[in-house]
Short mmCIF file of C-alpha atoms in Angstrom, two decimals:
data_model
loop_
_atom_site.label_atom_id
_atom_site.label_comp_id
_atom_site.label_asym_id
_atom_site.label_seq_id
_atom_site.Cartn_x
_atom_site.Cartn_y
_atom_site.Cartn_z
CA MET I 4 -0.01 0.06 -0.01
CA ALA I 5 1.56 3.28 -0.97
CA GLU I 6 1.83 6.36 1.09
CA VAL I 7 -1.07 8.79 0.86
CA GLY I 8 -0.27 12.51 1.64
CA GLY I 9 3.05 11.67 3.39
CA ALA I 10 1.55 9.40 5.92
CA ASN I 11 3.05 5.91 6.79
CA THR I 12 1.25 2.72 5.97
CA TRP I 13 -0.20 0.75 8.84
CA ARG I 14 2.52 -1.88 8.56
CA GLU I 15 5.14 0.64 9.03
CA GLU I 16 3.36 2.17 12.05
CA LEU I 17 3.18 -1.39 13.48
CA ALA I 18 6.84 -1.97 12.89
CA SER I 19 7.72 1.28 14.68
CA LEU I 20 6.05 0.01 17.86
CA VAL I 21 8.08 -3.08 17.83
CA GLU I 22 11.54 -3.02 19.44
CA ASP I 23 14.28 -2.75 16.81
CA THR I 24 16.05 -6.17 16.70
CA GLY I 25 18.13 -5.42 13.70
CA ILE I 26 15.91 -7.41 11.43
CA ILE I 27 14.17 -5.45 8.71
CA TYR I 28 10.54 -6.36 8.20
CA THR I 29 9.78 -6.66 4.51
CA GLY I 30 6.09 -7.20 4.75
CA GLU I 31 6.41 -10.92 4.40
CA PRO I 32 4.62 -13.13 7.02
CA ILE I 33 7.02 -14.52 9.62
CA GLY I 34 6.90 -18.21 10.47
CA PHE I 35 3.56 -18.65 8.71
CA SER I 36 4.47 -19.28 5.11
CA SER I 37 1.40 -21.23 4.39
CA LEU I 38 -0.85 -18.44 5.30
CA PRO I 39 -1.76 -15.50 2.98
CA PRO I 40 -0.59 -12.20 3.92
CA PHE I 41 -2.92 -10.27 6.36
CA THR I 42 -4.67 -7.37 4.77
CA VAL I 43 -7.47 -5.05 5.85
CA SER I 44 -9.96 -3.90 3.28
CA LYS I 45 -11.81 -0.75 3.41
CA SER I 46 -15.02 -2.35 4.26
CA ALA I 47 -13.50 -4.05 7.35
CA ALA I 48 -12.02 -0.82 8.56
CA ALA I 49 -15.38 0.85 8.18
CA VAL I 50 -16.95 -1.90 10.30
CA VAL I 51 -14.34 -1.38 13.19
CA VAL I 52 -14.95 2.33 13.08
CA GLU I 53 -18.71 1.91 13.32
CA SER I 54 -18.33 -0.57 16.18
CA ASP I 55 -16.12 1.73 18.12
CA GLN I 56 -18.77 4.48 17.68
CA GLU I 57 -21.40 2.25 19.01
CA LEU I 58 -19.36 1.44 22.07
CA GLN I 59 -18.66 5.14 22.74
CA PRO I 60 -21.75 7.20 22.11
CA PRO I 61 -21.47 11.03 22.08
CA GLU I 62 -21.83 12.90 25.37
CA SER I 63 -25.20 14.45 26.17
CA PHE I 64 -25.65 18.15 27.27
CA LYS I 65 -26.32 17.03 30.94
CA GLU I 66 -23.16 15.01 30.98
CA GLN I 67 -21.17 17.96 29.71
CA VAL I 68 -22.78 20.25 32.36
CA THR I 69 -22.09 17.70 35.05
CA GLY I 70 -18.43 17.49 33.99
CA PHE I 71 -18.14 21.27 33.97
CA LEU I 72 -19.55 21.60 37.41
CA LYS I 73 -17.29 18.87 38.72
CA SER I 74 -14.24 20.75 37.28
CA TRP I 75 -15.50 23.96 38.92
CA GLY I 76 -15.96 22.21 42.18
CA GLU I 77 -12.36 20.85 42.21
CA MET I 78 -11.03 24.22 41.26
CA LEU I 79 -13.01 25.91 44.21
CA LEU I 80 -11.84 23.10 46.51
CA GLU I 81 -8.27 23.96 45.63
CA LEU I 82 -8.85 27.59 45.95
CA GLY I 83 -10.29 27.13 49.36
CA ARG I 84 -7.33 25.11 50.40
CA GLY I 85 -5.04 27.69 49.19
CA CYS I 86 -6.79 30.48 51.04
CA LYS I 87 -6.82 28.36 54.17
CA ASP I 88 -3.09 27.95 53.86
CA ILE I 89 -2.75 31.74 53.30
CA PHE I 90 -4.90 32.52 56.40
CA GLN I 91 -2.93 30.15 58.53
CA GLN I 92 0.31 31.52 57.43
CA THR I 93 -0.57 35.25 57.82
CA VAL I 94 -3.49 35.80 60.13
CA VAL I 95 -3.40 33.14 62.95
CA THR I 96 0.46 33.25 63.46
CA GLU I 97 1.71 34.31 66.78
CA ASP I 98 3.01 37.56 65.52
CA SER I 99 -0.16 38.69 63.79
CA PHE I 100 -2.25 41.65 65.06
CA ILE I 101 -5.48 39.69 65.56
CA VAL I 102 -3.81 36.91 67.52
CA ARG I 103 -2.04 39.40 69.75
CA LYS I 104 -5.30 41.27 70.50
CA LEU I 105 -7.77 38.42 70.69
CA GLY I 106 -5.69 35.50 71.64
CA GLY I 107 -6.06 35.94 75.40
CA PRO I 108 -9.83 36.46 75.54
CA VAL I 109 -10.32 33.47 73.05
CA ALA I 110 -8.10 31.31 75.09
CA LYS I 111 -10.04 32.14 78.24
CA VAL I 112 -13.48 31.55 76.75
CA SER I 113 -12.08 28.22 75.25
CA GLY I 114 -10.84 27.15 78.59
CA ARG I 115 -14.36 27.68 80.25
CA LEU I 116 -16.04 25.78 77.34
CA ARG I 117 -13.51 23.00 77.38
CA PHE I 118 -15.94 20.67 79.37
CA LEU I 119 -18.05 20.51 76.18
CA ASN I 120 -15.36 18.55 74.49
CA GLU I 121 -16.20 15.60 76.55
CA PHE I 122 -19.20 14.97 74.57
CA LEU I 123 -17.24 14.66 71.36
CA PRO I 124 -15.82 11.22 70.09
CA GLU I 125 -12.24 10.64 70.93
CA ASP I 126 -11.21 10.82 67.26
CA ARG I 127 -12.81 14.23 66.58
CA ASP I 128 -10.83 17.49 66.78
CA PRO I 129 -12.89 20.13 68.67
CA ILE I 130 -11.58 22.88 66.30
CA HIS I 131 -13.12 20.99 63.34
CA ALA I 132 -16.13 19.45 65.11
CA TRP I 133 -17.64 22.44 66.91
CA PRO I 134 -17.93 24.79 63.88
CA VAL I 135 -19.74 21.86 62.03
CA ILE I 136 -22.19 21.37 65.03
CA PHE I 137 -22.85 25.08 65.12
CA PHE I 138 -23.79 25.52 61.37
CA VAL I 139 -25.76 22.30 61.41
CA THR I 140 -27.78 23.72 64.49
CA ILE I 141 -28.32 26.93 62.76
CA LEU I 142 -29.60 25.20 59.56
CA ALA I 143 -31.89 22.88 61.62
CA LEU I 144 -33.50 25.85 63.56
CA SER I 145 -34.02 27.71 60.18
CA ALA I 146 -35.73 24.69 58.80
CA LEU I 147 -37.95 24.38 61.83
CA ASN I 148 -38.82 28.07 61.66
CA LEU I 149 -39.76 27.76 57.93
CA ASN I 150 -41.87 24.65 58.68
CA GLY I 151 -43.50 26.43 61.66
CA GLY I 152 -44.38 29.30 59.41
CA HIS I 153 -46.65 27.21 57.20
CA ASP I 154 -48.47 25.58 60.17
CA GLY I 155 -52.20 25.57 59.45
CA LEU I 156 -52.89 25.89 63.19
CA VAL I 157 -51.71 29.51 63.30
CA PRO I 158 -54.64 31.86 63.47
CA PRO I 159 -54.83 34.59 60.87
CA VAL I 160 -53.55 38.08 61.72
CA LYS I 161 -56.42 40.44 62.71
CA MET I 162 -56.66 43.86 61.12
CA VAL I 163 -57.24 47.10 63.02
CA ARG I 164 -60.65 48.47 62.75
CA VAL I 165 -61.73 52.06 63.02
CA HIS I 166 -64.73 52.77 65.25
CA PRO I 167 -67.17 55.66 65.25
CA PRO I 168 -66.42 58.29 67.90
CA SER I 169 -67.92 57.46 71.20
CA ALA I 170 -66.36 59.72 73.80
CA SER I 171 -67.74 62.65 75.74
CA ARG I 172 -65.42 65.72 75.34
CA ILE I 173 -64.65 68.88 77.37
CA GLN I 174 -62.70 72.08 76.19
CA LEU I 175 -59.72 72.91 78.32
CA PRO I 176 -58.70 76.56 78.92
CA ASP I 177 -55.97 76.48 76.12
CA GLY I 178 -58.69 75.43 73.60
CA ARG I 179 -57.83 71.77 73.42
CA HIS I 180 -60.54 69.03 73.73
CA LEU I 181 -60.17 66.15 76.25
CA ALA I 182 -62.03 62.93 75.68
CA TYR I 183 -63.30 61.01 78.74
CA ARG I 184 -65.72 58.30 79.83
CA GLU I 185 -67.44 57.73 83.10
CA ILE I 186 -69.09 54.60 84.52
CA GLY I 187 -70.62 53.74 88.00
CA VAL I 188 -72.87 56.03 89.91
CA THR I 189 -73.84 59.51 88.58
CA ALA I 190 -72.20 62.69 89.80
CA ASP I 191 -74.98 63.57 92.16
CA LYS I 192 -74.92 60.17 93.89
CA ALA I 193 -71.08 59.66 94.01
CA ARG I 194 -69.75 58.97 97.38
CA PHE I 195 -66.16 58.60 95.91
CA SER I 196 -64.87 60.08 92.57
CA LEU I 197 -62.03 58.12 91.04
CA ILE I 198 -60.04 59.50 88.15
CA ALA I 199 -57.76 57.21 86.18
CA PRO I 200 -55.12 58.19 83.44
CA HIS I 201 -54.30 55.27 81.16
CA SER I 202 -50.94 53.60 80.48
CA PHE I 203 -48.85 53.39 77.37
CA LEU I 204 -50.66 52.06 74.28
CA SER I 205 -54.00 52.27 76.04
CA SER I 206 -57.02 54.74 76.22
CA ARG I 207 -59.96 55.88 78.18
CA LEU I 208 -61.54 52.40 77.66
CA ALA I 209 -59.12 50.71 80.09
CA GLY I 210 -59.79 52.48 83.47
CA ILE I 211 -60.26 49.25 85.62
CA PRO I 212 -60.31 46.49 83.02
CA GLY I 213 -63.29 44.22 83.68
CA VAL I 214 -64.54 46.10 86.66
CA LYS I 215 -68.32 45.39 87.24
CA THR I 216 -70.83 48.23 87.36
CA SER I 217 -72.55 46.52 90.39
CA LEU I 218 -69.30 46.81 92.44
CA LEU I 219 -68.98 50.51 91.68
CA GLU I 220 -72.56 51.02 92.69
CA GLU I 221 -72.05 48.93 95.91
CA TYR I 222 -69.26 51.40 96.95
CA GLY I 223 -70.85 54.48 95.47
CA VAL I 224 -67.81 55.07 93.10
CA ARG I 225 -67.91 57.23 89.97
CA LEU I 226 -65.09 56.14 87.84
CA VAL I 227 -63.87 58.81 85.24
CA THR I 228 -61.20 57.81 82.65
CA TYR I 229 -59.77 60.04 79.92
CA ASP I 230 -57.56 59.98 76.84
CA LEU I 231 -54.14 61.45 77.31
CA PRO I 232 -53.30 64.25 74.79
CA GLY I 233 -52.95 62.70 71.21
CA PHE I 234 -54.42 59.40 72.31
CA GLY I 235 -58.00 58.23 71.36
CA GLU I 236 -60.17 61.25 70.82
CA SER I 237 -58.16 63.87 72.71
CA ASP I 238 -56.44 66.71 70.95
CA PRO I 239 -52.63 66.62 71.02
CA HIS I 240 -50.61 68.97 73.24
CA PRO I 241 -47.84 70.97 71.48
CA ARG I 242 -45.46 70.91 74.53
CA ARG I 243 -46.90 68.53 77.11
CA ASN I 244 -45.08 67.40 80.34
CA LEU I 245 -46.05 66.08 83.66
CA ASN I 246 -47.07 69.60 84.97
CA SER I 247 -49.56 70.03 82.10
CA SER I 248 -50.76 66.50 82.59
CA ALA I 249 -51.70 67.25 86.24
CA PHE I 250 -53.55 70.34 85.46
CA ASP I 251 -55.46 68.56 82.62
CA MET I 252 -56.67 66.19 85.23
CA LEU I 253 -57.67 69.02 87.42
CA HIS I 254 -59.67 70.75 84.71
CA LEU I 255 -61.36 67.51 83.88
CA ALA I 256 -62.40 67.13 87.46
CA ASP I 257 -63.91 70.63 87.53
CA ALA I 258 -65.68 70.09 84.24
CA VAL I 259 -67.37 66.86 85.25
CA GLY I 260 -68.68 68.35 88.47
CA VAL I 261 -66.19 66.85 91.07
CA ILE I 262 -66.68 69.60 93.69
CA ASP I 263 -64.60 67.99 96.49
CA LYS I 264 -61.31 66.06 96.48
CA PHE I 265 -61.01 62.97 94.34
CA TRP I 266 -58.95 59.75 94.24
CA VAL I 267 -56.55 59.13 91.60
CA LEU I 268 -55.61 55.52 90.19
CA GLY I 269 -52.57 54.99 88.11
CA TYR I 270 -51.62 51.63 86.53
CA SER I 271 -48.24 50.77 85.14
CA SER I 272 -46.83 53.78 83.17
CA GLY I 273 -50.01 55.63 83.89
CA SER I 274 -48.97 55.94 87.39
CA MET I 275 -46.51 58.64 86.09
CA HIS I 276 -49.41 60.90 85.69
CA ALA I 277 -50.79 59.96 89.11
CA TRP I 278 -47.43 60.86 90.68
CA ALA I 279 -47.60 64.33 88.83
CA ALA I 280 -51.10 64.98 90.33
CA LEU I 281 -49.85 64.21 93.87
CA ARG I 282 -47.04 66.78 93.15
CA TYR I 283 -48.66 69.54 91.41
CA VAL I 284 -52.30 69.44 92.56
CA PRO I 285 -52.05 67.79 95.97
CA HIS I 286 -54.85 70.04 97.48
CA ARG I 287 -57.45 68.28 95.29
CA ILE I 288 -56.41 64.64 95.75
CA ALA I 289 -57.95 62.70 98.54
CA GLY I 290 -55.80 59.66 98.06
CA ALA I 291 -53.89 57.63 95.43
CA THR I 292 -53.95 54.02 94.49
CA LEU I 293 -51.10 52.78 92.22
CA ILE I 294 -51.00 49.24 90.60
CA ALA I 295 -47.56 48.06 89.51
CA PRO I 296 -46.39 51.63 89.44
CA MET I 297 -43.50 52.61 87.20
CA ILE I 298 -40.80 54.92 88.12
CA ASN I 299 -38.20 56.60 85.93
CA PRO I 300 -35.40 53.91 85.59
CA TYR I 301 -32.88 56.70 85.26
CA GLU I 302 -33.95 58.35 88.46
CA ALA I 303 -31.05 59.99 90.25
CA SER I 304 -32.16 58.90 93.70
CA LEU I 305 -31.75 55.33 92.74
CA THR I 306 -29.01 53.46 94.47
CA LYS I 307 -26.53 51.32 92.42
CA GLU I 308 -28.11 48.12 93.76
CA GLU I 309 -31.57 49.32 93.10
CA MET I 310 -30.74 50.32 89.49
CA LYS I 311 -28.86 47.13 88.91
CA SER I 312 -31.78 45.06 90.06
CA ILE I 313 -34.27 47.00 88.03
CA TRP I 314 -32.30 46.84 84.76
CA ALA I 315 -31.53 43.19 85.12
CA GLU I 316 -35.23 42.43 84.73
CA PHE I 317 -35.54 44.26 81.44
CA LEU I 318 -35.30 42.40 78.09
CA PRO I 319 -32.58 43.64 75.79
CA LYS I 320 -35.04 45.17 73.34
CA ARG I 321 -36.61 47.02 76.10
CA LYS I 322 -33.30 48.39 77.13
CA ILE I 323 -32.67 49.60 73.55
CA MET I 324 -36.13 51.31 73.49
CA TYR I 325 -35.46 53.11 76.77
CA TYR I 326 -32.12 54.23 75.41
CA LEU I 327 -33.67 55.50 72.22
CA ALA I 328 -36.44 57.31 74.11
CA ARG I 329 -33.87 59.04 76.26
CA LYS I 330 -31.24 59.86 73.57
CA ALA I 331 -32.96 59.81 70.14
CA PRO I 332 -36.70 59.62 70.65
CA LYS I 333 -37.47 60.27 66.94
CA LEU I 334 -36.07 56.88 65.96
CA LEU I 335 -38.85 55.29 67.91
CA SER I 336 -41.22 56.09 65.11
CA PHE I 337 -39.43 53.39 62.92
CA PHE I 338 -40.36 50.78 65.46
CA TYR I 339 -43.89 52.02 66.22
CA ARG I 340 -44.74 51.96 62.41
CA ARG I 341 -43.82 48.40 62.29
CA THR I 342 -45.76 47.17 65.27
CA PHE I 343 -48.88 48.69 66.66
CA LEU I 344 -49.13 51.35 63.97
CA SER I 345 -48.78 48.78 61.11
CA GLY I 346 -52.61 48.16 60.82
CA LYS I 347 -52.42 44.70 62.22
CA HIS I 348 -52.86 43.39 65.70
CA GLY I 349 -50.13 41.49 67.56
CA ARG I 350 -49.32 40.15 70.87
CA ILE I 351 -48.86 42.55 73.82
CA ASP I 352 -45.62 41.14 75.03
CA LYS I 353 -44.05 41.44 71.61
CA TRP I 354 -45.14 45.08 70.99
CA MET I 355 -44.38 46.17 74.52
CA SER I 356 -41.01 44.26 74.65
CA LEU I 357 -42.20 42.48 77.89
CA SER I 358 -41.62 39.05 79.46
CA LEU I 359 -44.66 37.51 81.03
CA GLY I 360 -44.94 35.32 84.02
CA ARG I 361 -47.12 32.18 84.22
CA MET I 362 -50.23 33.87 85.30
CA ASP I 363 -49.85 36.61 82.82
CA GLU I 364 -49.45 34.07 79.99
CA ILE I 365 -52.65 32.23 81.02
CA LEU I 366 -54.59 35.61 81.12
CA THR I 367 -53.31 37.10 77.84
CA GLU I 368 -53.94 33.92 75.93
CA GLY I 369 -57.57 33.95 76.74
CA PRO I 370 -60.25 35.42 74.36
CA THR I 371 -61.64 37.81 76.97
CA PHE I 372 -58.31 39.58 77.34
CA GLU I 373 -57.64 39.47 73.55
CA ASP I 374 -60.83 41.14 72.68
CA PHE I 375 -60.39 43.86 75.31
CA TRP I 376 -56.70 44.35 74.25
CA HIS I 377 -57.56 44.69 70.58
CA ARG I 378 -60.38 47.16 71.23
CA ASP I 379 -58.23 49.29 73.52
CA VAL I 380 -55.25 49.38 71.17
CA GLU I 381 -57.63 50.40 68.31
CA GLU I 382 -58.98 53.30 70.32
CA SER I 383 -55.38 54.27 71.45
CA ILE I 384 -54.07 54.49 67.94
CA ARG I 385 -57.12 56.13 66.36
CA GLN I 386 -55.28 59.23 65.15
CA GLY I 387 -52.43 57.15 63.55
CA ASN I 388 -49.76 59.58 64.74
CA THR I 389 -46.50 58.45 66.36
CA LYS I 390 -45.88 61.82 68.16
CA PRO I 391 -48.00 61.14 71.24
CA PHE I 392 -46.41 57.76 71.73
CA ILE I 393 -42.95 59.18 71.34
CA GLU I 394 -43.74 61.90 73.80
CA GLU I 395 -45.05 59.35 76.33
CA ALA I 396 -41.98 57.15 75.94
CA ALA I 397 -39.64 60.19 76.44
CA LEU I 398 -41.57 61.31 79.56
CA GLN I 399 -41.01 57.98 81.20
CA VAL I 400 -37.26 58.22 81.02
CA SER I 401 -36.82 61.93 81.18
CA ASN I 402 -36.43 64.26 84.17
CA TRP I 403 -39.91 64.50 85.64
CA GLY I 404 -39.29 67.89 87.27
CA PHE I 405 -39.67 66.34 90.83
CA SER I 406 -38.60 63.32 92.79
CA LEU I 407 -40.77 60.94 94.60
CA ALA I 408 -39.07 61.92 97.85
CA ASP I 409 -40.82 65.38 97.47
CA LEU I 410 -44.13 63.73 98.03
CA GLN I 411 -43.02 62.64 101.54
CA VAL I 412 -44.66 64.71 104.28
CA HIS I 413 -42.09 67.21 105.80
CA ARG I 414 -41.95 70.52 107.48
CA LYS I 415 -41.38 73.47 105.10
CA CYS I 416 -40.16 76.70 106.76
CA ASP I 417 -40.24 79.99 104.79
CA ARG I 418 -36.82 81.46 105.16
CA ASN I 419 -36.37 82.85 101.71
CA GLY I 420 -35.58 86.63 101.63
CA ILE I 421 -33.90 88.92 104.04
CA PHE I 422 -36.97 89.73 106.22
CA PRO I 423 -38.05 86.12 106.91
CA TRP I 424 -34.36 85.32 107.72
CA LEU I 425 -34.09 88.24 110.17
CA LYS I 426 -37.39 87.23 111.75
CA SER I 427 -36.12 83.72 112.19
CA LEU I 428 -33.25 85.14 114.37
CA TYR I 429 -35.61 86.33 117.04
CA SER I 430 -38.49 83.97 116.68
CA GLN I 431 -39.36 80.50 115.46
CA ALA I 432 -39.77 80.39 111.70
CA GLU I 433 -43.26 79.83 110.40
CA CYS I 434 -43.38 76.27 109.05
CA GLU I 435 -46.04 74.22 107.28
CA LEU I 436 -46.36 70.63 106.26
CA ALA I 437 -45.50 70.06 102.71
CA GLY I 438 -45.71 66.96 100.44
CA PHE I 439 -48.84 64.82 99.85
CA LEU I 440 -50.74 64.46 103.10
CA GLY I 441 -53.17 61.78 101.87
CA PRO I 442 -52.85 57.94 101.77
CA ILE I 443 -50.94 56.19 99.10
CA HIS I 444 -51.68 52.53 98.40
CA ILE I 445 -49.56 50.49 96.07
CA TRP I 446 -50.40 46.87 94.82
CA GLN I 447 -47.66 44.94 93.25
CA GLY I 448 -47.62 41.48 91.86
CA MET I 449 -44.50 39.59 92.97
CA ASP I 450 -44.20 37.74 89.61
CA ASP I 451 -44.37 40.95 87.76
CA GLN I 452 -41.76 40.83 84.91
CA ALA I 453 -42.83 44.00 83.31
CA VAL I 454 -42.45 46.42 86.22
CA PRO I 455 -39.83 44.86 88.41
CA PRO I 456 -40.70 44.67 92.20
CA ALA I 457 -37.34 46.41 92.70
CA MET I 458 -39.11 49.66 91.72
CA MET I 459 -41.51 49.09 94.68
CA ASP I 460 -38.54 48.71 96.95
CA HIS I 461 -37.26 52.00 95.86
CA ILE I 462 -40.72 53.69 96.46
CA SER I 463 -40.96 52.11 99.90
CA ARG I 464 -37.56 53.62 100.72
CA VAL I 465 -38.25 57.18 99.57
CA LEU I 466 -41.88 57.10 100.61
CA PRO I 467 -41.94 55.21 103.89
CA ALA I 468 -45.51 56.32 104.62
CA ALA I 469 -46.75 54.53 101.37
CA ILE I 470 -48.74 51.37 102.16
CA ILE I 471 -47.50 48.34 100.13
CA HIS I 472 -49.67 45.54 99.31
CA LYS I 473 -47.73 42.57 97.96
CA ILE I 474 -49.65 40.01 95.82
CA PRO I 475 -47.82 36.62 95.60
CA ASN I 476 -47.74 34.56 92.41
CA GLU I 477 -49.50 37.35 90.38
CA GLY I 478 -48.04 39.19 87.35
CA HIS I 479 -48.26 42.61 85.80
CA PHE I 480 -51.74 42.02 84.26
CA SER I 481 -53.26 39.22 86.24
CA CYS I 482 -53.26 41.41 89.50
CA PHE I 483 -55.61 44.04 87.83
CA TYR I 484 -57.32 42.84 84.75
CA PHE I 485 -60.67 40.96 84.97
CA CYS I 486 -60.09 40.04 88.63
CA ASP I 487 -63.20 40.61 90.62
CA GLU I 488 -61.58 39.56 93.89
CA CYS I 489 -58.64 42.06 93.20
CA HIS I 490 -61.11 44.81 92.42
CA ARG I 491 -63.09 44.27 95.54
CA GLN I 492 -60.00 44.07 97.67
CA ILE I 493 -58.82 47.50 96.27
CA PHE I 494 -62.12 49.19 96.99
CA SER I 495 -62.58 47.83 100.46
CA THR I 496 -59.00 48.94 101.39
CA LEU I 497 -59.50 52.42 99.99
CA PHE I 498 -63.23 53.08 100.93
CA GLY I 499 -63.96 50.74 103.78
CA SER I 500 -67.28 48.90 104.08
CA PRO I 501 -69.62 49.39 101.10
CA GLN I 502 -72.15 52.13 101.72
CA GLY I 503 -73.88 52.49 98.30
CA PRO I 504 -74.62 55.67 96.55
CA LEU I 505 -75.15 58.98 98.28
CA GLU I 506 -78.71 59.63 99.39
CA LYS I 507 -80.29 63.07 99.51
CA GLU I 508 -79.44 63.56 103.15
CA ASP I 509 -75.80 62.71 102.67
CA LYS I 510 -73.62 65.83 102.16
CA GLY I 511 -70.42 64.69 100.68
CA GLU I 512 -67.61 62.11 100.32
CA THR I 513 -66.60 60.35 103.59
CA PRO I 514 -63.31 58.49 103.67
CA SER I 515 -62.93 55.23 105.43
CA GLU I 516 -61.95 55.11 109.02
CA GLY I 517 -58.69 53.42 108.17
CA ASP I 518 -57.64 56.22 105.75
CA THR I 519 -58.55 58.80 108.34
CA GLU I 520 -56.27 57.11 111.04
CA GLU I 521 -53.48 56.76 108.49
CA GLN I 522 -53.58 60.43 107.50
CA SER I 523 -53.57 61.72 111.19
CA SER I 524 -50.75 59.35 112.06
CA ALA I 525 -48.68 60.56 109.21
CA ILE I 526 -49.33 64.20 110.12
CA ASP I 527 -48.45 63.48 113.87
CA SER I 528 -45.19 61.74 112.99
CA THR I 529 -44.13 64.87 111.01
CA LYS I 530 -44.89 67.07 113.71
CA LYS I 531 -42.94 65.25 116.25
#
């Protein structure tokens, strides 16, 4: 067979693969003279090629993509190994900046957590095992969270409803309107008048949640609740503070026909406005009842131990909210727009950044509390404005303008000016009793995780005349919401035995005997 295009024949190719023995192969058969020479025809060669093609079919697109991905995986693996080597040789060496700064603390933490290595198999390196365990745990929790989000048992989110106006309103001296609500006996038959400012994210509908009208009539109580400025149906105040809050309460009492003194009730953060009334209008307050009262957590008179105990009970998110309310209150609008001003209802503990005790959890999960809570929130956010909520949050942690110690009964002598001072040199200075002279009753659930009982300890220290009522095993809400026994105990403590509404021959409000004795004993102690 002749050469074609300069290519060697197949016999010459075969001879080139055989070791050179010095014998020149001439194309004749070796040792098989009787056989004809071996030749390959074109048809046989075609058959061989076709059989090879049948044995090795062409690669599909899927196989090509798979091979491409495998190649990329091998390249990324090699790249990762190279980065790991570079990291070990540059960053985690003893002379690197990171090791010098973080080596000590990391070693200390590792030493404390070394006991966890006992749970690993003996052939596992903790440095390699724990990161894997950590990431697997994160992935498992994420998967559980995704699966829980599609649980068919989760109730649908309720939307906020807008209700028609239902409040009575008065006009204040500055032109604003204040919305209020009254239940119980009428003004002409009221033996006791009780005015209650509401707490944060609440309204005039709260008052004493779940109190029965029959109980109010039994004790002859007229309960008046009102919306704080900007809440519910009350007009906002351009520059409100606790002083203006106290005088709003005073103007309300005059407008609704409270002639004599009235009692004030403050619950949770609403007690801030009750404290202000005791400070700025004490001459019109007969007494105060405070349930789970809140104080300023930044109060200067707090000792280090008291402040530490109070802040230890707060959730991290609540600490952040307090910090923002004190340093950058305008940023609170971002959080309020995404919670209670989002147009959807939610859980009270989530929106208020609270932790709940066992009794509070049982109460808040019930339909009675949920219906009341949703309606109260809907009324509170009626105006859809974040400003009143920001103002209320800022008031809680700002300087109140007074200290609780100022409410303690004490002698105040007028020695200001040159003439009173000269007069005091020759005669005894004229002194009068200052502070709040009436009784102060405080109820505190000992399982309250929203307003720590440590706040009550501070109040009892600066106001030793205050009467503390500790309620064991009760929380922040369970000691006040929908508790008939609690409401009756509060009324019997404040007003004594039930006497019913006033009759025509009765002339006015008569405090209970116990309250009269407490007031006289407090005044006598200050005189001594």
